[in-house]
mmCIF file of C-alpha atoms in Angstrom:
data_model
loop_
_atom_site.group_PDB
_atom_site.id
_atom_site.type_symbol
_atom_site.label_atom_id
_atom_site.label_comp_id
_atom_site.label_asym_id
_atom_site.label_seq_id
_atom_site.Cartn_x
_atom_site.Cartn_y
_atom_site.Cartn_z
ATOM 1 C CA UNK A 1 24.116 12.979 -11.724
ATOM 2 C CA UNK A 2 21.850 9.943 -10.166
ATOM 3 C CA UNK A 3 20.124 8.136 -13.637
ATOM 4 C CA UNK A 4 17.959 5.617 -13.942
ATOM 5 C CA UNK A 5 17.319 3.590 -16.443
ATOM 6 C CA UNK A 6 14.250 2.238 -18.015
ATOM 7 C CA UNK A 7 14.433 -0.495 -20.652
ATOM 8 C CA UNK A 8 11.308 -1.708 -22.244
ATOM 9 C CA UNK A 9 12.055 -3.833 -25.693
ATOM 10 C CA UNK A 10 13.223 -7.536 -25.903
ATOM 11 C CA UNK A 11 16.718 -8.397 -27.276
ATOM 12 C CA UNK A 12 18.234 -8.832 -30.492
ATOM 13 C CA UNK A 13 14.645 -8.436 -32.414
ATOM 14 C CA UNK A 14 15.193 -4.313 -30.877
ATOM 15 C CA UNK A 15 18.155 -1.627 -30.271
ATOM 16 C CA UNK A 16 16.965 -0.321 -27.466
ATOM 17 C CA UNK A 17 18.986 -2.707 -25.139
ATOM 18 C CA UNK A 18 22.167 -2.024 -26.597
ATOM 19 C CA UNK A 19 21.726 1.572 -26.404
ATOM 20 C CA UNK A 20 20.399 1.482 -22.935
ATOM 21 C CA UNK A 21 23.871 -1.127 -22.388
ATOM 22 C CA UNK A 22 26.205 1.705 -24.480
ATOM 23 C CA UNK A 23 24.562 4.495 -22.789
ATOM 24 C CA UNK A 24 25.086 3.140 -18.941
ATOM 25 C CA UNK A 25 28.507 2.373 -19.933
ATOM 26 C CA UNK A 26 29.407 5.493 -20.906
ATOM 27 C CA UNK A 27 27.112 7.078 -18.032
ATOM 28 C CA UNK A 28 29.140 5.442 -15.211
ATOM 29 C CA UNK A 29 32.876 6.467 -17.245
ATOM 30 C CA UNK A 30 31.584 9.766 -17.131
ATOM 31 C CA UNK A 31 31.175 9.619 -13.424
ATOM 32 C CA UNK A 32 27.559 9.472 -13.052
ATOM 33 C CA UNK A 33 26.047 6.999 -10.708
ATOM 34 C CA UNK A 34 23.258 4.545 -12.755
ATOM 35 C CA UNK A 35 22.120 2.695 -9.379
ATOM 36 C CA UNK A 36 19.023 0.674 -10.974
ATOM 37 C CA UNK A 37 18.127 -0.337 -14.330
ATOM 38 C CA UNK A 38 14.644 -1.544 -14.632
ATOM 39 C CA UNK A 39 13.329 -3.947 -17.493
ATOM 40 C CA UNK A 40 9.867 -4.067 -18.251
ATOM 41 C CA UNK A 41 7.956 -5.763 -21.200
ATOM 42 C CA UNK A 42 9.899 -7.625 -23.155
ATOM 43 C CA UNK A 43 13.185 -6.430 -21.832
ATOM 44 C CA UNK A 44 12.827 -8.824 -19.357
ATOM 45 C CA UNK A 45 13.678 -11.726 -21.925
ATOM 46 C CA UNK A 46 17.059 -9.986 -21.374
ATOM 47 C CA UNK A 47 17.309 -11.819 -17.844
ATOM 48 C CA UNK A 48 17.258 -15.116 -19.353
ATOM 49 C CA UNK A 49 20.637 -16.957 -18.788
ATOM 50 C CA UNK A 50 19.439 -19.913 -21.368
ATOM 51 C CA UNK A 51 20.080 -17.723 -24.394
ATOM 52 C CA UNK A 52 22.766 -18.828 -26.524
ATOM 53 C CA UNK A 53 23.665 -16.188 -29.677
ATOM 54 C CA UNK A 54 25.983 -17.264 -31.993
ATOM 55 C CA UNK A 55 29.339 -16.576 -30.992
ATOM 56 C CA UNK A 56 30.285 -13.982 -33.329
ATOM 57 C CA UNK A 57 27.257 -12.297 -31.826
ATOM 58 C CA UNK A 58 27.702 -10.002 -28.757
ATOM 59 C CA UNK A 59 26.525 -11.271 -25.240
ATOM 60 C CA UNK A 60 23.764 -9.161 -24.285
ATOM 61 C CA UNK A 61 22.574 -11.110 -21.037
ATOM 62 C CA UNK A 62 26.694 -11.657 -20.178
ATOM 63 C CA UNK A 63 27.303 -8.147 -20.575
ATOM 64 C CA UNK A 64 24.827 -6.986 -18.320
ATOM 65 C CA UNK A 65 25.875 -9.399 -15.786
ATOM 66 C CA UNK A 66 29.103 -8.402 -16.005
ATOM 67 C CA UNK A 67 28.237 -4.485 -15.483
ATOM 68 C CA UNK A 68 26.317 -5.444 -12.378
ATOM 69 C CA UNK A 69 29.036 -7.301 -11.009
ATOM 70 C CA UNK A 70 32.290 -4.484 -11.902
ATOM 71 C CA UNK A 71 29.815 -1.184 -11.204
ATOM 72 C CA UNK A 72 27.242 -2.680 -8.219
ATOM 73 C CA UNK A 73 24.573 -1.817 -10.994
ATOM 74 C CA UNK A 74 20.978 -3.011 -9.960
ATOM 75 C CA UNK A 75 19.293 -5.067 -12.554
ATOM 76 C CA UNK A 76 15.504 -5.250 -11.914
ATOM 77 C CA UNK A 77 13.332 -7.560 -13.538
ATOM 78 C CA UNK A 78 9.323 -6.730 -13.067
ATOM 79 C CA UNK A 79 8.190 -9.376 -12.029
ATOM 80 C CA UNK A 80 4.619 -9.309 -13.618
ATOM 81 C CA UNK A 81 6.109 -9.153 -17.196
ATOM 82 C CA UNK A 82 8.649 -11.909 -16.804
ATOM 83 C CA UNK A 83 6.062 -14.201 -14.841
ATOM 84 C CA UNK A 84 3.659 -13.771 -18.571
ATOM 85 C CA UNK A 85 7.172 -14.514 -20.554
ATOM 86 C CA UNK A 86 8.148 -17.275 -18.571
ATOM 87 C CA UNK A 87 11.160 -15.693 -16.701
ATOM 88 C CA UNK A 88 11.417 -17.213 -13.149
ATOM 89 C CA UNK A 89 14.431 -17.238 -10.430
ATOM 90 C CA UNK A 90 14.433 -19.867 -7.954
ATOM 91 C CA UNK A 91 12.560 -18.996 -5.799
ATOM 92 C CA UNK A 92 9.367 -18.193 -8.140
ATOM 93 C CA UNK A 93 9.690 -21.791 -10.137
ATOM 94 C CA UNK A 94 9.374 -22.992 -6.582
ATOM 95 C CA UNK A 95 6.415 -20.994 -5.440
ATOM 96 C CA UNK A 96 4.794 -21.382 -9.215
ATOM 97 C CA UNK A 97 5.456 -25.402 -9.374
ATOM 98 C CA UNK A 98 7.446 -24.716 -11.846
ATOM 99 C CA UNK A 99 10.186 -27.422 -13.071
ATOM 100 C CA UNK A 100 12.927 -24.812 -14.155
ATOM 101 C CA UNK A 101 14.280 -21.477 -13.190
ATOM 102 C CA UNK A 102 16.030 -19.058 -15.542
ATOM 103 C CA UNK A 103 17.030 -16.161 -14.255
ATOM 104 C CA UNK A 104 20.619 -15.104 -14.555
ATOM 105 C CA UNK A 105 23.480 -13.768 -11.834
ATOM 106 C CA UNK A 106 23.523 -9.906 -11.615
ATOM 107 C CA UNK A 107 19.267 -10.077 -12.097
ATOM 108 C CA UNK A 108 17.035 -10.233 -9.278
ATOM 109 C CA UNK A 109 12.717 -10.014 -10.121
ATOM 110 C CA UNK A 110 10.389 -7.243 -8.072
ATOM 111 C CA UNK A 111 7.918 -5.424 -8.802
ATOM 112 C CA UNK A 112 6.742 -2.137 -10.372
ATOM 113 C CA UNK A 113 7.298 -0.557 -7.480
ATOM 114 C CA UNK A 114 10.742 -0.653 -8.043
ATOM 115 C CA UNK A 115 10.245 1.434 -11.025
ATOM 116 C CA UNK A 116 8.349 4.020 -9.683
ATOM 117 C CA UNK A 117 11.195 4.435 -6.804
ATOM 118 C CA UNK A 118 13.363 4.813 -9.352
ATOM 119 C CA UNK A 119 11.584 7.464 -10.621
ATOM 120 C CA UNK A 120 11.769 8.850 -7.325
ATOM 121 C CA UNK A 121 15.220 8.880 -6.240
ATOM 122 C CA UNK A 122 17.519 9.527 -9.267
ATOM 123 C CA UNK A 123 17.746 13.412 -11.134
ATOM 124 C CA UNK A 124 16.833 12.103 -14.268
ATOM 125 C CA UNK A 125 14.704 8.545 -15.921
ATOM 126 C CA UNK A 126 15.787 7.359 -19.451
ATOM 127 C CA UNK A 127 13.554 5.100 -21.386
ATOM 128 C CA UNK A 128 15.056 2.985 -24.064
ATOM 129 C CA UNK A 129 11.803 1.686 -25.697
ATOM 130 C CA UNK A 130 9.520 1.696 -28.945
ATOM 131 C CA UNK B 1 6.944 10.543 1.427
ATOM 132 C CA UNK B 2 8.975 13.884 1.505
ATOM 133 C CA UNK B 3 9.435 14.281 -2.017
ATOM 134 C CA UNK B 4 6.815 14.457 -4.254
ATOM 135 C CA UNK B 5 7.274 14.394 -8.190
ATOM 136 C CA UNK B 6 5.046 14.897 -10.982
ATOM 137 C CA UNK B 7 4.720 11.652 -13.089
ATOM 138 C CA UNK B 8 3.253 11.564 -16.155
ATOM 139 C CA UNK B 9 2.734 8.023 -18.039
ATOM 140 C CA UNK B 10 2.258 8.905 -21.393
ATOM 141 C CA UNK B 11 -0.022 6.336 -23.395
ATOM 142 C CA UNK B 12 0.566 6.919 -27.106
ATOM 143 C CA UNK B 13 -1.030 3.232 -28.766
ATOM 144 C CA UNK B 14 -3.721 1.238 -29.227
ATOM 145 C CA UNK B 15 -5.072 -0.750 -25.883
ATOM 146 C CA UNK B 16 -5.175 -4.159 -28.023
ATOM 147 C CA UNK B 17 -2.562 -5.125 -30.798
ATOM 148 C CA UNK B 18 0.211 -4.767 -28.519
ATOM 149 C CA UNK B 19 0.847 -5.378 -24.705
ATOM 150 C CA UNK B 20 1.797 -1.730 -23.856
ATOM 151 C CA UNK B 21 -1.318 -0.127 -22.801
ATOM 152 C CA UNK B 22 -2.120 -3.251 -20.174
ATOM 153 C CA UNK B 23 1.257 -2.635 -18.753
ATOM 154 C CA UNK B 24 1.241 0.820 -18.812
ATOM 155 C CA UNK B 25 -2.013 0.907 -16.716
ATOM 156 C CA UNK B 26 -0.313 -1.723 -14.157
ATOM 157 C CA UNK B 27 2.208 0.540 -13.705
ATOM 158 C CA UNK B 28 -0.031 3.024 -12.820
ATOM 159 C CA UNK B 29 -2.030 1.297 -10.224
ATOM 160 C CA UNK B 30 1.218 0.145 -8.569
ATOM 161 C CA UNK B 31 2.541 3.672 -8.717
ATOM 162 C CA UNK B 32 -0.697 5.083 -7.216
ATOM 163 C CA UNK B 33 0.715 3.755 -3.633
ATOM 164 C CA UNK B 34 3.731 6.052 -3.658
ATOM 165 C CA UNK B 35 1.552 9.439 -3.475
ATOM 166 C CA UNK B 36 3.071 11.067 -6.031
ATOM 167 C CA UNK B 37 1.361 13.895 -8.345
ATOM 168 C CA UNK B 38 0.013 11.430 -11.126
ATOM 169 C CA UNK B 39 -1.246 12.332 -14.755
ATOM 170 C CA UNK B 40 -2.294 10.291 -17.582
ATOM 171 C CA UNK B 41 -1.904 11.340 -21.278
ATOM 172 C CA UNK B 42 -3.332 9.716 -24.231
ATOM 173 C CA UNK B 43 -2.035 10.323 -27.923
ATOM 174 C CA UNK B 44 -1.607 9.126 -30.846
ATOM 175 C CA UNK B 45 -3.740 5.697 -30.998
ATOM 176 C CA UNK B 46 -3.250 6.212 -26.991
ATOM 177 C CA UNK B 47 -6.989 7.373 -27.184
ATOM 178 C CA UNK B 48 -8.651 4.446 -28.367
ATOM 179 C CA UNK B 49 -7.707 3.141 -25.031
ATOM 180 C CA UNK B 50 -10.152 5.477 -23.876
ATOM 181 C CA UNK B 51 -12.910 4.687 -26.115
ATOM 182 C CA UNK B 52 -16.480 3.762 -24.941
ATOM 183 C CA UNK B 53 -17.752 -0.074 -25.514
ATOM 184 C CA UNK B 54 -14.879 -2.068 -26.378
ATOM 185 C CA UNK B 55 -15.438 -5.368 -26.929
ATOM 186 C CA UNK B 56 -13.071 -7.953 -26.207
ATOM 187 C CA UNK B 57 -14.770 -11.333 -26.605
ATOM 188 C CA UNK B 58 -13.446 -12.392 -30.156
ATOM 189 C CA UNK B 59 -9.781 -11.679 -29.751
ATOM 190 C CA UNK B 60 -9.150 -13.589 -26.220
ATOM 191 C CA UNK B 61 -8.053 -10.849 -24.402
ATOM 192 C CA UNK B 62 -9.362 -9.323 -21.616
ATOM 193 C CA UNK B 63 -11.179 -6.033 -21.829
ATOM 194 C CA UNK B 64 -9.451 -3.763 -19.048
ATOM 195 C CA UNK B 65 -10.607 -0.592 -20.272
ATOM 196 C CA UNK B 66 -13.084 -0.880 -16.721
ATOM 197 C CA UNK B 67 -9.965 -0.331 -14.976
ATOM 198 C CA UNK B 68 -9.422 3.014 -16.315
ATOM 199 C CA UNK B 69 -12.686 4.512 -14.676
ATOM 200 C CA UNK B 70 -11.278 2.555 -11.230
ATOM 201 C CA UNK B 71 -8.753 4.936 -11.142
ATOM 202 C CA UNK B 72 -10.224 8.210 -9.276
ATOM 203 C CA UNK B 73 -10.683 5.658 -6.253
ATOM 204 C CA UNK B 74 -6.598 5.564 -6.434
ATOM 205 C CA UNK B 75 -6.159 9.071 -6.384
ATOM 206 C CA UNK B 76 -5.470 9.361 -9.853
ATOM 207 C CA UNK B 77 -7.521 12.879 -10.919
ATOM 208 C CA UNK B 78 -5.646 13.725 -14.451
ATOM 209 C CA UNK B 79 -6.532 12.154 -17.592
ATOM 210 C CA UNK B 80 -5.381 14.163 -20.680
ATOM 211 C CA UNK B 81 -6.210 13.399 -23.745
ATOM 212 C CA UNK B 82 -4.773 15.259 -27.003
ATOM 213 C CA UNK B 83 -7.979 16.370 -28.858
ATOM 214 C CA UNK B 84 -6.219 16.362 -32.472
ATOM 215 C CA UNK B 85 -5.490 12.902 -31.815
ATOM 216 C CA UNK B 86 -9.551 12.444 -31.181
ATOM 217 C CA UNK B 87 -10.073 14.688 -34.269
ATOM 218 C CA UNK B 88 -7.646 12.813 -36.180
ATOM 219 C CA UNK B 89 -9.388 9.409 -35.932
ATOM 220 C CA UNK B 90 -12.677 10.632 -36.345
ATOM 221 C CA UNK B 91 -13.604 10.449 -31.989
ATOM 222 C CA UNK B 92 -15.051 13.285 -29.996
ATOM 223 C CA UNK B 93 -14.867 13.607 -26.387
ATOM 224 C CA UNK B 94 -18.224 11.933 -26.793
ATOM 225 C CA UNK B 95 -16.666 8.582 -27.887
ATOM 226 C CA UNK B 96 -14.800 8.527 -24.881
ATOM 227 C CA UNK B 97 -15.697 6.380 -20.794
ATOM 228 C CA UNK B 98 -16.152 8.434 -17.701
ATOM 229 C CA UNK B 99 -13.918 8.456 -15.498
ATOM 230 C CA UNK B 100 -14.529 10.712 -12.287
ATOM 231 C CA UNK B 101 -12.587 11.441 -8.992
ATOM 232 C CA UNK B 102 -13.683 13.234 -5.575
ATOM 233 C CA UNK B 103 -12.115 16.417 -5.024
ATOM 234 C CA UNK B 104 -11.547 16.423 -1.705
ATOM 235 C CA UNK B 105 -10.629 20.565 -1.551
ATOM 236 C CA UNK B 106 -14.353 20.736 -2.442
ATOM 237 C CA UNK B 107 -16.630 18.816 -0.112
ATOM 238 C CA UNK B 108 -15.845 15.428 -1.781
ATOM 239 C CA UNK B 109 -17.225 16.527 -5.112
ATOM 240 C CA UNK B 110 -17.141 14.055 -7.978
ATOM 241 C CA UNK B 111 -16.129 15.727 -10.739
ATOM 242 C CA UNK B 112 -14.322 14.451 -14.527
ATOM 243 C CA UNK B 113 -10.726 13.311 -14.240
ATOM 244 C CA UNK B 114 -10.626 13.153 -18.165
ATOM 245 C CA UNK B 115 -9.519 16.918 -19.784
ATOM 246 C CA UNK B 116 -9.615 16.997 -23.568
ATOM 247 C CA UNK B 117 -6.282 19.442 -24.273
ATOM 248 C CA UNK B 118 -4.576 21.183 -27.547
ATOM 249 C CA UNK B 119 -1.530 19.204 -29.031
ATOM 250 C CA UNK B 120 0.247 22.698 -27.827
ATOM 251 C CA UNK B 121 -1.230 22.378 -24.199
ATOM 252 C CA UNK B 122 -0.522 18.460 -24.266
ATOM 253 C CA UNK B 123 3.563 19.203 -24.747
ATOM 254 C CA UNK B 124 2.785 21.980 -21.671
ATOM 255 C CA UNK B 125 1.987 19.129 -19.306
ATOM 256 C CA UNK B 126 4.790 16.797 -20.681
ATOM 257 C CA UNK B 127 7.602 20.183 -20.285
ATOM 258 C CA UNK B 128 5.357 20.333 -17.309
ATOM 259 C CA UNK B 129 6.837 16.884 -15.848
ATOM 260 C CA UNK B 130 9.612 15.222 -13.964
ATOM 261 C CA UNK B 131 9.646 11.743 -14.705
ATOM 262 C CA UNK B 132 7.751 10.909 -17.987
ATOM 263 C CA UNK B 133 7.142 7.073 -18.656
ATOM 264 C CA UNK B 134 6.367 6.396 -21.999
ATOM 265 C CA UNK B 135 4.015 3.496 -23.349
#
């Protein structure tokens, strides 16, 4: 089965990443295919490669980066939340004047649209959210 | 688009307090360009977003409740909203903004996109969908 995945709460202060992290994980050793996984309101803070948990903490950024890189998994960042957060790539600290970028590898930010194509394409859409 | 799906964004809290009602409504709008069979449904404290005369000015944020009766010129014709929920806080479909679209099966009619439902019909239109998106 084709899932995508929705996540919509920040990290550490909710669950809902974690789960959404657990539940891919076990989606794709099932043999499912999770092509996109799309983080809106504060999951975007997820994205941010400047967060440093203690180290007896997991990783939640590095693990998702590391899922994108071993299973191809598309991490989208909307771009309208992270721009209100402060979550820029490159590209968008450029365009905004901005004097840093913080976007980690395996991320990329576009917009809603990518969502709703989601929606679209896969058999099934799980939130992870409030 | 060959394949159409019914979405239904589901809007279950208050528009100010939290960010998820502003964000659930951009959603929509950007979501309005892929032509898919739309519905709105507000529950919960979902229906104060519908609420005539809100008034913005002493919490700095922006009132975008206008937006909401914007949407039958996106194509966007179904607005449920749960009438326990309206019961429950003490609203009647009388509290609530107008919001029409043009039907255009009927001579480009305007007629009300907002339908006041049953709790029972409300979980009718959510079995009733294929991608929910919960706010």
């Amino acid at each position: 089965m084709k899932i995508g995945v929705l996540v919509s709460e920040g990290p550490y202060t909710h669950q809902a990443v974690d789960s959404a992290y657990k539940f891919v994980t076990a989606a794709l050793a099932a043999g499912h295919e999770v092509p996109r996984v799309f983080f809106y309101h504060d999951g975007v803070n997820v994205a941010s490669r400047l967060s440093v948990p203690p180290q007896d903490e997991r990783h939640i950024q590095q693990n998702w980066t590391a899922l994108a890189k071993e299973h191809g998994v598309d991490l989208v960042v909307c771009i309208a939340a992270a721009q209100r957060r402060g979550m820029l790539d490159a590209n968008e600290a450029e365009r905004q004047g901005k004097d840093a970028n913080n976007l980690a590898e395996g991320f990329r930010i576009s917009g809603l649209g990518q969502l709703i194509e989601m929606g679209i394409q896969t058999d099934r859409l799980v939130t992870f959210g409030d | 688009m060959s394949d159409v799906k019914k979405f239904l964004y589901l809007n279950r809290r208050a528009p100010y307090g939290t960010i998820y009602a502003l964000e659930s409504l951009e959603v929509v709008l950007i979501g309005a360009a892929f032509e898919q069979d739309v519905s709105l449904a507000f529950v919960d404290d979902g229906v104060f977003q519908l609420t005539k005369g809100q008034n913005t000015d002493g919490i700095g944020m922006k009132n975008f409740s206008p937006t909401f009766r914007a949407l039958g010129d996106y194509d966007v014709q179904k607005l449920f909203v749960e009438r326990e929920s309206l019961e429950e806080r003490g609203l009647s479909e009388d509290d609530l903004i107008e919001v029409v679209y043009e039907d255009e099966d009927d001579d480009w009619e305007e007629k009300p996109a907002i339908r006041v439902i049953s709790r029972a019909e409300m979980a009718d239109v959510m079995a009733d969908a294929d991608v929910v998106l919960s706010f």
